[in-house]
Coordinates of C-alpha atoms and ligand atoms in Angstrom, one line a residue:
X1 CA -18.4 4.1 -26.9
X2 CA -17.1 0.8 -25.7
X3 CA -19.3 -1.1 -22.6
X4 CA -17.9 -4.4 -22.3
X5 CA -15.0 -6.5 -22.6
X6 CA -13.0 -6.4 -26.2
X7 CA -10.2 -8.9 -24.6
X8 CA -9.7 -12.1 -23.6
X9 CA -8.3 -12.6 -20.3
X10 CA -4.9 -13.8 -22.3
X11 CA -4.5 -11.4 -24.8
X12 CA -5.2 -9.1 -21.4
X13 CA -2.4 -10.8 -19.4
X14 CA -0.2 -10.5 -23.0
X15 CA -0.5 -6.8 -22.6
X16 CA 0.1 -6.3 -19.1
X17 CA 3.2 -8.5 -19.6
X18 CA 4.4 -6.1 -22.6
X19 CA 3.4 -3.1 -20.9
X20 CA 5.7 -4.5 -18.0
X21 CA 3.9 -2.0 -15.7
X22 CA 3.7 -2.8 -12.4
X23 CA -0.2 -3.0 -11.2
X24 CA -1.8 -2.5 -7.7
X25 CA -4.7 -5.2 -6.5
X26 CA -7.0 -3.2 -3.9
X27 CA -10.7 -3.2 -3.4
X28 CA -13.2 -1.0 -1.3
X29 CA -17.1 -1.2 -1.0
X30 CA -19.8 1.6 -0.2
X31 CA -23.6 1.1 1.2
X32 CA -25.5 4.3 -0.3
X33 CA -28.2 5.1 -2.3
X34 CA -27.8 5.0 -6.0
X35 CA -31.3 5.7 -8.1
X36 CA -30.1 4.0 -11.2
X37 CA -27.6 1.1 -11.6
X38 CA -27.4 0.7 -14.7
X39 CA -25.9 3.9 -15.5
X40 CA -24.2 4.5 -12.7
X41 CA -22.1 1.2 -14.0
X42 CA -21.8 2.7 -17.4
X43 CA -20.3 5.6 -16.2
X44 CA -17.8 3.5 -14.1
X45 CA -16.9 1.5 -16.9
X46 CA -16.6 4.0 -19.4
X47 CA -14.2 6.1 -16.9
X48 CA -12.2 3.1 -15.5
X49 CA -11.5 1.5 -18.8
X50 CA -10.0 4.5 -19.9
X51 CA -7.4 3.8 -16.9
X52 CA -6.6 -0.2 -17.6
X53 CA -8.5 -0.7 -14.6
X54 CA -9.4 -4.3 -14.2
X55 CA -11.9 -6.6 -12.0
X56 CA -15.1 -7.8 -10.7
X57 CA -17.3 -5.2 -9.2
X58 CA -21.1 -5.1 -8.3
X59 CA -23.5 -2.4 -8.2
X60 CA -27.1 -2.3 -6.9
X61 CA -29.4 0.4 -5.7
X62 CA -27.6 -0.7 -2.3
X63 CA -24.0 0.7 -3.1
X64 CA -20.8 -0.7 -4.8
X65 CA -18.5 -3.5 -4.1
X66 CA -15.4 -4.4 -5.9
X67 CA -11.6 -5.7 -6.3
X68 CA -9.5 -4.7 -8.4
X69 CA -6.3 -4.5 -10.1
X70 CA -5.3 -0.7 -11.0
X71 CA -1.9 0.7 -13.0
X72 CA 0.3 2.1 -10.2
X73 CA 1.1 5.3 -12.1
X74 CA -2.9 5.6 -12.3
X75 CA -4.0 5.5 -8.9
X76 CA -4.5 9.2 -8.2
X77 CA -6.9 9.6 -11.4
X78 CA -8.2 5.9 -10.3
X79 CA -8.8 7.8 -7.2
X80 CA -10.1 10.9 -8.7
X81 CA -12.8 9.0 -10.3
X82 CA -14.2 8.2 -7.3
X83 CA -14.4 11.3 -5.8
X84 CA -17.0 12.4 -8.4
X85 CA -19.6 10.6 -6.3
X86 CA -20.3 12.3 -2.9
X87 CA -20.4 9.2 -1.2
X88 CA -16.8 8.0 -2.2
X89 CA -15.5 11.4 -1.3
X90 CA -12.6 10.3 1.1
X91 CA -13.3 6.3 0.8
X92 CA -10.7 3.8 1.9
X93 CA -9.2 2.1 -0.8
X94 CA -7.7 -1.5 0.8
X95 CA -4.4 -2.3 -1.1
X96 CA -3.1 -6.2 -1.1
X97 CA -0.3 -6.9 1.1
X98 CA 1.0 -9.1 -2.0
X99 CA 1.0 -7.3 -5.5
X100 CA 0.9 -9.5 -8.1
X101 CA 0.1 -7.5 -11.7
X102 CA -2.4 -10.8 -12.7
X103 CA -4.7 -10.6 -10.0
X104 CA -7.5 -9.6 -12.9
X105 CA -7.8 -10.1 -15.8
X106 CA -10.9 -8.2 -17.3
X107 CA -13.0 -5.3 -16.2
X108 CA -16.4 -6.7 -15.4
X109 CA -19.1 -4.3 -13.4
X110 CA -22.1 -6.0 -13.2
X111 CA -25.5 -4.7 -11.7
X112 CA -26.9 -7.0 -9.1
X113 CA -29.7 -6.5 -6.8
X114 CA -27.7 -6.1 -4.2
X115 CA -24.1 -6.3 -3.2
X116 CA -23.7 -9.2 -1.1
X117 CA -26.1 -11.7 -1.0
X118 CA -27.0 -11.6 2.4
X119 CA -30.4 -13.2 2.6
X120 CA -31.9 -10.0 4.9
X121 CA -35.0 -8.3 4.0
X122 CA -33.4 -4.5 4.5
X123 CA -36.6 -3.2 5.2
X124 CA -37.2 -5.2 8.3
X125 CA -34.8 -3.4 10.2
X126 CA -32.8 -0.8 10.1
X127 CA -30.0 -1.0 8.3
X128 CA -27.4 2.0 9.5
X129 CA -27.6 1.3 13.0
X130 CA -24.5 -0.6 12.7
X131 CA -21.6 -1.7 14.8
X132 CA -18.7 0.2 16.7
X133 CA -16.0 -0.2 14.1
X134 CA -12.6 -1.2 15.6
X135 CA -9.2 -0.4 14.4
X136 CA -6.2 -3.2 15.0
X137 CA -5.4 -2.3 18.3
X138 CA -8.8 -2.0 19.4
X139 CA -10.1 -4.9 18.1
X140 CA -7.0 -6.9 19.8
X141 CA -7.9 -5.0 23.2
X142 CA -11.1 -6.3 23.1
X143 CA -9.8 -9.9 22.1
X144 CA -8.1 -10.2 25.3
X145 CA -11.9 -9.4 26.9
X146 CA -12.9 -12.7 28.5
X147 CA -16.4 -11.2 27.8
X148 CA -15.6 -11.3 24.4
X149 CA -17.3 -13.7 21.8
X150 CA -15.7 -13.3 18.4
X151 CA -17.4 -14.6 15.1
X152 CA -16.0 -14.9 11.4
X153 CA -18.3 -14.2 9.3
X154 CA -16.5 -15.8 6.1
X155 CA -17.0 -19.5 4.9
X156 CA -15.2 -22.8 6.1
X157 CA -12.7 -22.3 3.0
X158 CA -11.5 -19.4 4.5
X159 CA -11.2 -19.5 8.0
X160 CA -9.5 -23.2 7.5
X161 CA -6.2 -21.3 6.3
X162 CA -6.4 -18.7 8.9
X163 CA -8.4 -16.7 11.2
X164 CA -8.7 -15.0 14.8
X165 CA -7.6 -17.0 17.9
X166 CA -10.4 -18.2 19.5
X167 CA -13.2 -17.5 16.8
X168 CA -16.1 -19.2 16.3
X169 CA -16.1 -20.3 13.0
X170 CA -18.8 -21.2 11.3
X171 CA -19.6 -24.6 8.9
X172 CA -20.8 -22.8 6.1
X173 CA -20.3 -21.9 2.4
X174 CA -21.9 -18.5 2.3
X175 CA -23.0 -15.6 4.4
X176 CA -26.3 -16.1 4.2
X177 CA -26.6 -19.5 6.0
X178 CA -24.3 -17.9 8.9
X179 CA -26.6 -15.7 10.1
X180 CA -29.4 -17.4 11.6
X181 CA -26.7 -20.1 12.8
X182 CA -24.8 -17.7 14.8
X183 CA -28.3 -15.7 15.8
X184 CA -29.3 -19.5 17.2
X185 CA -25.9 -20.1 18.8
X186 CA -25.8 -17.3 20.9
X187 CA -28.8 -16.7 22.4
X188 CA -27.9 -16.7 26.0
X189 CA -25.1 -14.0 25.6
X190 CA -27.4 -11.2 24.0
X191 CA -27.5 -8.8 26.8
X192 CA -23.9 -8.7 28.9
X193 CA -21.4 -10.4 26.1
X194 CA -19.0 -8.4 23.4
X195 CA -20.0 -9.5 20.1
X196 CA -17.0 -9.2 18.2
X197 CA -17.4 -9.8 14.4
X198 CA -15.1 -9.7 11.2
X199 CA -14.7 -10.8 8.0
X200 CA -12.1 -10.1 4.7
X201 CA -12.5 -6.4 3.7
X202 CA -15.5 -5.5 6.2
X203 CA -18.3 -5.6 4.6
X204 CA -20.4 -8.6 5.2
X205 CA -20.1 -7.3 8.7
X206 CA -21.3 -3.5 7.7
X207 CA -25.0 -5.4 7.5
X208 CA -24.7 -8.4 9.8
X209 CA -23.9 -6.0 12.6
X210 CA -27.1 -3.7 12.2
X211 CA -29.0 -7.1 12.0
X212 CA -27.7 -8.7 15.0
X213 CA -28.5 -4.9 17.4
X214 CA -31.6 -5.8 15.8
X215 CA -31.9 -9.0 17.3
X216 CA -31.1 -8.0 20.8
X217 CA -27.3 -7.8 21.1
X218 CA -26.5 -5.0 23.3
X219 CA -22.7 -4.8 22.6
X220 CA -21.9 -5.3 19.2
X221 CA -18.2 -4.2 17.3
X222 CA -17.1 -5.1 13.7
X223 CA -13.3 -5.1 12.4
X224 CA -13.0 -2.1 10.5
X225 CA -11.7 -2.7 7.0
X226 CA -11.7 -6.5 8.0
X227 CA -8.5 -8.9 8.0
X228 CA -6.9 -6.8 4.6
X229 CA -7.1 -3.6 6.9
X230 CA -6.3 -5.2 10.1
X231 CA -2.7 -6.3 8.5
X232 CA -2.3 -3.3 7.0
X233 CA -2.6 -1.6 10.3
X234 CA 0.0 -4.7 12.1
X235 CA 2.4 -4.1 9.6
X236 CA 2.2 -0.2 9.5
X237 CA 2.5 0.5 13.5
X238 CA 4.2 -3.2 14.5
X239 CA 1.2 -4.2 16.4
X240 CA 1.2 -8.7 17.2
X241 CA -1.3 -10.3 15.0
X242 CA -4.1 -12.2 16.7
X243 CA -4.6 -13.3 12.8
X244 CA -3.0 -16.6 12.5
X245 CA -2.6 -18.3 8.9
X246 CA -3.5 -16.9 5.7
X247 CA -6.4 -14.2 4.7
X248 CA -8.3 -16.1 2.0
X249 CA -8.6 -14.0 -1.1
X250 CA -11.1 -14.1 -4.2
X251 CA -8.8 -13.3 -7.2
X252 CA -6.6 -16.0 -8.7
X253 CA -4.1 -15.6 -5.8
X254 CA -6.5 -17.5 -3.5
X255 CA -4.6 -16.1 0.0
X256 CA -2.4 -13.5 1.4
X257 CA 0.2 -14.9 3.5
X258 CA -0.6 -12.7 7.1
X259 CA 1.7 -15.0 10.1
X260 CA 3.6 -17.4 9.0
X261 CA 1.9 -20.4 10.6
X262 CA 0.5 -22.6 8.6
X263 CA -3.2 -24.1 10.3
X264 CA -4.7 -26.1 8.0
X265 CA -3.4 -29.6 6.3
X266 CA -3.3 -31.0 2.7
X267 CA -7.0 -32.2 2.4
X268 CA -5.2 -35.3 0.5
X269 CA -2.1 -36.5 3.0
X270 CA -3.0 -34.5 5.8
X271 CA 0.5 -32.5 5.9
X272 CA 0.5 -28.9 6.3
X273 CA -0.7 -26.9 4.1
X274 CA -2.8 -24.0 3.2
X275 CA -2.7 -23.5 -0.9
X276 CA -5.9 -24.0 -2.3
X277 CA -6.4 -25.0 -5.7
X278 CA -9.6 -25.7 -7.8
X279 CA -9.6 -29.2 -9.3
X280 CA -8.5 -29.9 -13.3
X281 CA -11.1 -31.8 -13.7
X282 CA -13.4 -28.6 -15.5
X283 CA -16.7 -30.3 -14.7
X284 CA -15.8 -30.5 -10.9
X285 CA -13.7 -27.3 -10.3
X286 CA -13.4 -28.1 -6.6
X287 CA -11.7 -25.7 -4.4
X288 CA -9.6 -27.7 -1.6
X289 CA -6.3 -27.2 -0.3
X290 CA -3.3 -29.4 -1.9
X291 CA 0.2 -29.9 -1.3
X292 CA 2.9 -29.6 -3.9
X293 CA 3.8 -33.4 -4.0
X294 CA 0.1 -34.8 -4.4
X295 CA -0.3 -31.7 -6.4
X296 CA 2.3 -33.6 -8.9
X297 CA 1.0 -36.9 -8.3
X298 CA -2.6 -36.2 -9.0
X299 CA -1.8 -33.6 -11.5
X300 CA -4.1 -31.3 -9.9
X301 CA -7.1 -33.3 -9.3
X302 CA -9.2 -33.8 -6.0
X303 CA -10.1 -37.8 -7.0
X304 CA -8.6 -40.6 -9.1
X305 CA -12.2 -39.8 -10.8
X306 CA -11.1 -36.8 -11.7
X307 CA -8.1 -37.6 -12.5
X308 CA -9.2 -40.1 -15.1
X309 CA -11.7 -37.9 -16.5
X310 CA -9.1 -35.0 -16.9
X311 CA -6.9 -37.9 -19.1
X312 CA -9.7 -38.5 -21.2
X313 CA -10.1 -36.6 -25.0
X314 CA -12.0 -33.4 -23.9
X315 CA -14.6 -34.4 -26.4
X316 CA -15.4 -37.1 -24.4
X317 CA -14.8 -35.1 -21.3
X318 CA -17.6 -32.6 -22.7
X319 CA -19.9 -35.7 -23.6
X320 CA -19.4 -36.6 -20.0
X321 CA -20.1 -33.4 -18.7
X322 CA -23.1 -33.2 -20.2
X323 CA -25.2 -35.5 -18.4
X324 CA -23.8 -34.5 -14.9
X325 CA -25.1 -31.1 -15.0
X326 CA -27.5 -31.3 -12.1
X327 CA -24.9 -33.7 -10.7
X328 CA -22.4 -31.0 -10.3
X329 CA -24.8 -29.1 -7.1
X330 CA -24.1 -31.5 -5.7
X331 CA -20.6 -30.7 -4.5
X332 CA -20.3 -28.5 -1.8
X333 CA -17.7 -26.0 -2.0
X334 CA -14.7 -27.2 -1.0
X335 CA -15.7 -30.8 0.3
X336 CA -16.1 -33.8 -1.3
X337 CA -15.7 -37.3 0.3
X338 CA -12.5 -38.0 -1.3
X339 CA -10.8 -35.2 0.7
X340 CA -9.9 -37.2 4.1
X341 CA -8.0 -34.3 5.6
X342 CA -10.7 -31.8 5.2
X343 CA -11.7 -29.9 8.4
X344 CA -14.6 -27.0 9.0
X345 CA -16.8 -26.3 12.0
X346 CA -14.3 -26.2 15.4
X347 CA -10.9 -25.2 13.6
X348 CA -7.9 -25.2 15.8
X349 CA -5.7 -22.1 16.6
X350 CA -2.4 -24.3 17.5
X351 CA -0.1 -24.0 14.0
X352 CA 0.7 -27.3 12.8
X353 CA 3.1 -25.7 10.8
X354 CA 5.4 -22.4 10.0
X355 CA 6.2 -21.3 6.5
X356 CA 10.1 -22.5 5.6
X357 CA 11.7 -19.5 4.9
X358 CA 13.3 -19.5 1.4
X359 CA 17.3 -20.4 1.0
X360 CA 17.8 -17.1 -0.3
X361 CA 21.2 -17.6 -1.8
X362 CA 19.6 -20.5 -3.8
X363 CA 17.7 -18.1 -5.2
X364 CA 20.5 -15.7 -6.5
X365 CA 22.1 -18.7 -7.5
X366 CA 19.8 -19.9 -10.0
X367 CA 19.5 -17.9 -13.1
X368 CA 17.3 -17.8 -15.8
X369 CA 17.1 -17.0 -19.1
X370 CA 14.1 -15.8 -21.6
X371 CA 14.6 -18.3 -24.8
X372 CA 10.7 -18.1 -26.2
X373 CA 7.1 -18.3 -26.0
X374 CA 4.4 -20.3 -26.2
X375 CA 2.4 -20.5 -29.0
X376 CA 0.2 -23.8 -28.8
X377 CA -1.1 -26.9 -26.7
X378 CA -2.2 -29.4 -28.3
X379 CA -4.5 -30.8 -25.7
X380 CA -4.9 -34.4 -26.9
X381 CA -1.4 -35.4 -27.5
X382 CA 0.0 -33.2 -24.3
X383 CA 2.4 -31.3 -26.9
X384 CA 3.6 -27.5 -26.5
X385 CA 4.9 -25.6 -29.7
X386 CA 7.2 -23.1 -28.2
X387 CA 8.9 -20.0 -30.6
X388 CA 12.2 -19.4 -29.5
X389 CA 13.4 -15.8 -29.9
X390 CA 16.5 -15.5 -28.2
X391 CA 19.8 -17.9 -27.6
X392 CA 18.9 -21.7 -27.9
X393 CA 17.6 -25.0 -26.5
X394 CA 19.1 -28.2 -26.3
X395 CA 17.5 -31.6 -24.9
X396 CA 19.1 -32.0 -21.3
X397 CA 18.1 -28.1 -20.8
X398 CA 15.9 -27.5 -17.6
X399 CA 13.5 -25.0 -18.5
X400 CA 11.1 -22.5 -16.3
X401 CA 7.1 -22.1 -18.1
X402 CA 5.7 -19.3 -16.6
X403 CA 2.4 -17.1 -17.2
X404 CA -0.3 -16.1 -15.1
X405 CA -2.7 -19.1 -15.6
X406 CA 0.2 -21.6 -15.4
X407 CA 2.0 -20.4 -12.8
X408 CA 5.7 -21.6 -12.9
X409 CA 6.4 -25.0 -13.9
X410 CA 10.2 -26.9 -14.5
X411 CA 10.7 -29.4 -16.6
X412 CA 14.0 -31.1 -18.1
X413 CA 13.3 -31.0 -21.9
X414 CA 14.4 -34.6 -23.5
X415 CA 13.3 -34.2 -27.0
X416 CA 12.5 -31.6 -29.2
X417 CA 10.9 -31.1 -32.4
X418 CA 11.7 -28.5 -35.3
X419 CA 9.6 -28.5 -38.3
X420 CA 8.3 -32.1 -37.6
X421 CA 12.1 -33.6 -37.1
X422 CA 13.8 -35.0 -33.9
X423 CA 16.6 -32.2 -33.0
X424 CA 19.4 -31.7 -30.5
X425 CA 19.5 -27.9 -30.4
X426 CA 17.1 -25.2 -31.5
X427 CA 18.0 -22.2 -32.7
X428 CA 16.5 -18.5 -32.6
X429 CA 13.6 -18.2 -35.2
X430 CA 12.9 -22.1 -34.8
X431 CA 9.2 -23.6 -34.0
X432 CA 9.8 -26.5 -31.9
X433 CA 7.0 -28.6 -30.2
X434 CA 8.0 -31.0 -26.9
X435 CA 6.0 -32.9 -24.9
X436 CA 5.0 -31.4 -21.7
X437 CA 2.7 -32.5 -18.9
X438 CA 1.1 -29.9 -18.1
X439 CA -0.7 -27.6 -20.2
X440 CA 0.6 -23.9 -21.6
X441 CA -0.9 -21.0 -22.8
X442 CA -0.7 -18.8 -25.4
X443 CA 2.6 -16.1 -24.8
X444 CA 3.6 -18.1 -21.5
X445 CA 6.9 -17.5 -21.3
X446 CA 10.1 -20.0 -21.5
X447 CA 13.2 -19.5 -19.7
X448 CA 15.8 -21.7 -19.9
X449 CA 17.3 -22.0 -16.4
X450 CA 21.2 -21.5 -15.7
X451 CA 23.4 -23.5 -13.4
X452 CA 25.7 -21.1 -11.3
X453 CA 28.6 -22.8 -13.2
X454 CA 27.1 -22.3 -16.8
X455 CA 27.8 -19.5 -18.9
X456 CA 24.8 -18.1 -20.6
Ligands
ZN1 ZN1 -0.7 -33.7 0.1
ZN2 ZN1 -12.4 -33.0 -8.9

C-alpha cells in the first residue's frame, strides 16, 4: 500500500502533460473533531491517490485544511470521498477562478497540530461561538455601513496586490502576529462598531472571529468562503466588486486576477505591477513583486547580490550558502532593503494601474509549433540539450520554452549544436544543445514560433 510520494514534481508535471487532462485547482477546510490524525491522513491519502489528486493539505485533531489540484472527470468520486466523513457531508468545495492543470504538483497530507497556526490557546475561549457569516452581497451592504470597520486578516504580501476598499491592513507576515495588533487597535470601537473581517478562503477568520466575541466585540461578521468565494459569487450573480487588485494565492500561480486594477508597484522601478516572484538566488528565495523588464534585467533576482551569487558555480553557491544559514531569518518575507518600492501597513485603494487588455488578433496571429523537448541544462555553462521530434530548427528561428516551472520563455536561437558540431538546421531525431539564458527543465517543451507569413 503506497503512503507517500513515488514522483518527482517533474516526472508529475510529465504525466499530467501526457495525460493532457484538464485538472481543477479548489480547496476547502473543516474545524471538527478528529480522534486520530494519523490515520485519518492515511485514509485520505490512500483514497485520493487513487484519483491523481494532488496538493498540500493539513490535518490535526482540530479538522482539515487543504488546496488542491483534482482531475475534472474525477470530481464527483473526489467529492464522494469526502462525504464518507459526517462532517464533510455537504462541504463547499472553493474552485479557482483561473485553472491552470500545474497548480500542484505532489500529494502531500501532513499531520500538524493544528491547521493554521494561529497562536490561540483553544481552550481559553470558546471556539464555536463564531461570527455572522456574510455572502457577497451582504458583506458589500455592510461595506457601505459607516459604522463598519473592515480588517484583512492576510499578510502585507497579500493585501499589497489587492484587497477590500477601505480595509485596515495589517504590517504583518503571519496570522498570528495580527491578532493582538488588531485586538490593540481597536479598542475604543468594541461595543457599537461592525467588525467586518475576511481573509482568502475563510478560514483564518472561522477562529479569529470567536476570539475577537471573546474579547468584547459585540458585532462581529466574517466573509464567508473569503475573497475565492466572494468572486465566485460577483461573477455568478453580476454583483460590483469592492475587491480591488488580485487575490494572492499559495500555489505556484501566486494570484488570481479578481478587478483589473492593478494597486501595487514593481518593488524595483516603482511601475505598476502586482506579479510576485521568489528570488533566483536559492539561498534568498525572496517573495517580492517584479515587473517583466527588471524581471529581464536582473534575471530574476531581488539584489545585484543576488544576482551575482546566482552567476556563480552552484558549488560555490552551496559553499556560500552554508555559512548564511542563520543569516537567511533574517529576511522578512517579502522585504528586504534593496526593494525601494515596497509598501505594507496603510496600502492605498486608488489603482495606479488597469491590466492592458491583450491584442487579441496578435494572438491568433502568432502561431506556434511543437519541434522538441528538453532533455538537459547544463547549469555551469548555461547550455540546453533539446531532442527535436517533429519538423526542424534553424539558427534565426524564434522559439517558445514552455513547462510549468519555466513558464514561457522566447528566445531567437543563433547557434546550434548537433553531436558536438556547429549546424544551420536540425533535423527530426537530432540532439542539439544551444545556449540559453535561462534555465530548462526536463520535458519542457519547444515550439518553434510561426510568423503569419511563414508556412509551417
Ligand atoms: Zn520594475
Ligand atoms: Zn534575493
Amino acid at each position: 500500500m503506497q503512503l507517500y510520494n513515488t514522483l518527482s514534481a517533474e516526472e508529475r508535471a510529465q504525466l499530467i502533460d501526457e495525460a493532457g487532462k484538464e485538472r481543477l485547482t479548489l480547496s476547502f477546510y473543516a474545524y471538527a473533531k478528529i480522534k486520530d490524525p494519523k490515520q485519518f491522513r492515511d485514509e485520505l491519502f490512500i483514497a485520493w491517490n487513487a484519483l491523481d489528486a494532488l496538493g498540500r493539505i493539513y490535518v490535526a485533531h482540530e479538522g482539515i485544511n487543504a488546496q488542491m489540484s483534482v482531475p475534472a472527470d474525477q470530481f464527483e468520486a473526489f467529492r464522494d470521498t469526502l462525504e464518507v466523513y459526517d462532517f464533510m457531508k455537504g462541504i463547499r468545495l472553493n474552485v479557482a477562478v483561473d485553472q491552470d492543470d500545474y497548480s500542484f504538483l505532489k500529494l502531500t497530507i501532513k499531520v500538524r497540530h493544528k491547521i493554521v497556526a494561529d497562536g490561540l490557546n483553544d481552550d481559553s475561549f470558546d471556539v464555536t461561538n463564531k461570527g455572522i457569516h456574510l455572502k457577497a452581497q451582504e458583506f458589500n451592504n455592510l461595506l457601505e455601513d459607516p459604522n463598519t470597520i473592515v480588517v484583512d486578516f492576510r499578510n502585507h504580501y497579500e493585501s499589497e496586490v489587492g484587497h477590500f476598499e477601505g480595509a485596515i491592513t495589517p504590517d504583518v507576515e503571519n496570522f498570528r502576529e495580527s491578532l493582538p495588533i488588531i485586538n490593540e487597535q481597536l479598542q475604543d470601537f468594541k461595543e457599537d462598531k461592525n467588525l467586518l473581517m475576511y481573509c482568502t478562503g475563510g478560514i483564518r477568520c472561522e477562529k479569529a472571529s470567536a476570539y475577537f466575541k471573546h474579547q468584547g466585540f459585540k458585532n462581529v461578521y466574517q466573509l464567508e468562503g473569503g475573497i475565492i468565494e466572494y468572486t465566485r459569487q460577483i461573477k455568478e450573480e453580476g454583483i460590483e466588486s469592492k475587491f480591488i487588485g488580485k487575490n494572492f494565492v499559495f500555489d505556484h500561480r501566486l494570484g488570481e486576477r479578481i478587478t483589473e486594477d492593478i494597486i501595487s508597484q514593481c518593488h524595483q522601478c516603482g511601475k505598476p505591477c502586482d506579479n510576485h516572484t521568489n528570488c533566483s538566488n536559492d539561498a534568498c528565495h525572496l517573495l517580492f513583486i517584479q515587473c517583466d523588464e527588471c524581471k529581464e534585467a536582473m534575471e530574476n533576482c531581488c539584489s545585484t547580490e543576488c544576482l551575482d551569487i546566482s552567476h556563480l558555480p552552484l558549488a560555490e553557491q552551496l559553499e556560500l550558502r552554508k555559512g548564511v544559514q542563520v543569516g537567511n531569518k533574517v529576511f522578512r518575507k517579502g522585504k528586504s532593503d534593496a526593494l525601494k518600492f515596497k509598501n505594507s501597513g496603510d496600502l492605498p485603494d486608488k489603482p495606479l494601474a488597469k491590466v492592458e487588455a491583450k491584442n487579441i488578433r496578435q494572438k491568433i496571429a502568432i502561431k506556434k509549433v511543437l519541434v522538441g523537448k528538453a532533455e538537459h541544462y547544463y547549469t555551469k555553462s548555461k547550455i540546453g540539450q533539446f531532442l527535436i521530434e517533429n519538423k526542424e530548427l534553424s539558427i534565426g528561428d524564434k522559439v517558445l520554452i514552455s513547462g510549468p516551472t519555466t513558464g514561457e520563455q522566447e528566445l531567437t536561437i543563433t547557434e546550434i549544436h548537433v553531436n558536438g558540431g556547429p549546424c544551420e538546421t536540425a533535423k527530426k531525431g537530432d540532439q542539439i544543445t544551444f545556449e540559453i539564458p535561462f534555465r530548462v527543465r526536463l520535458s519542457d517543451k519547444l515550439y518553434k514560433i510561426i510568423q503569419p507569413s511563414e508556412n509551417v
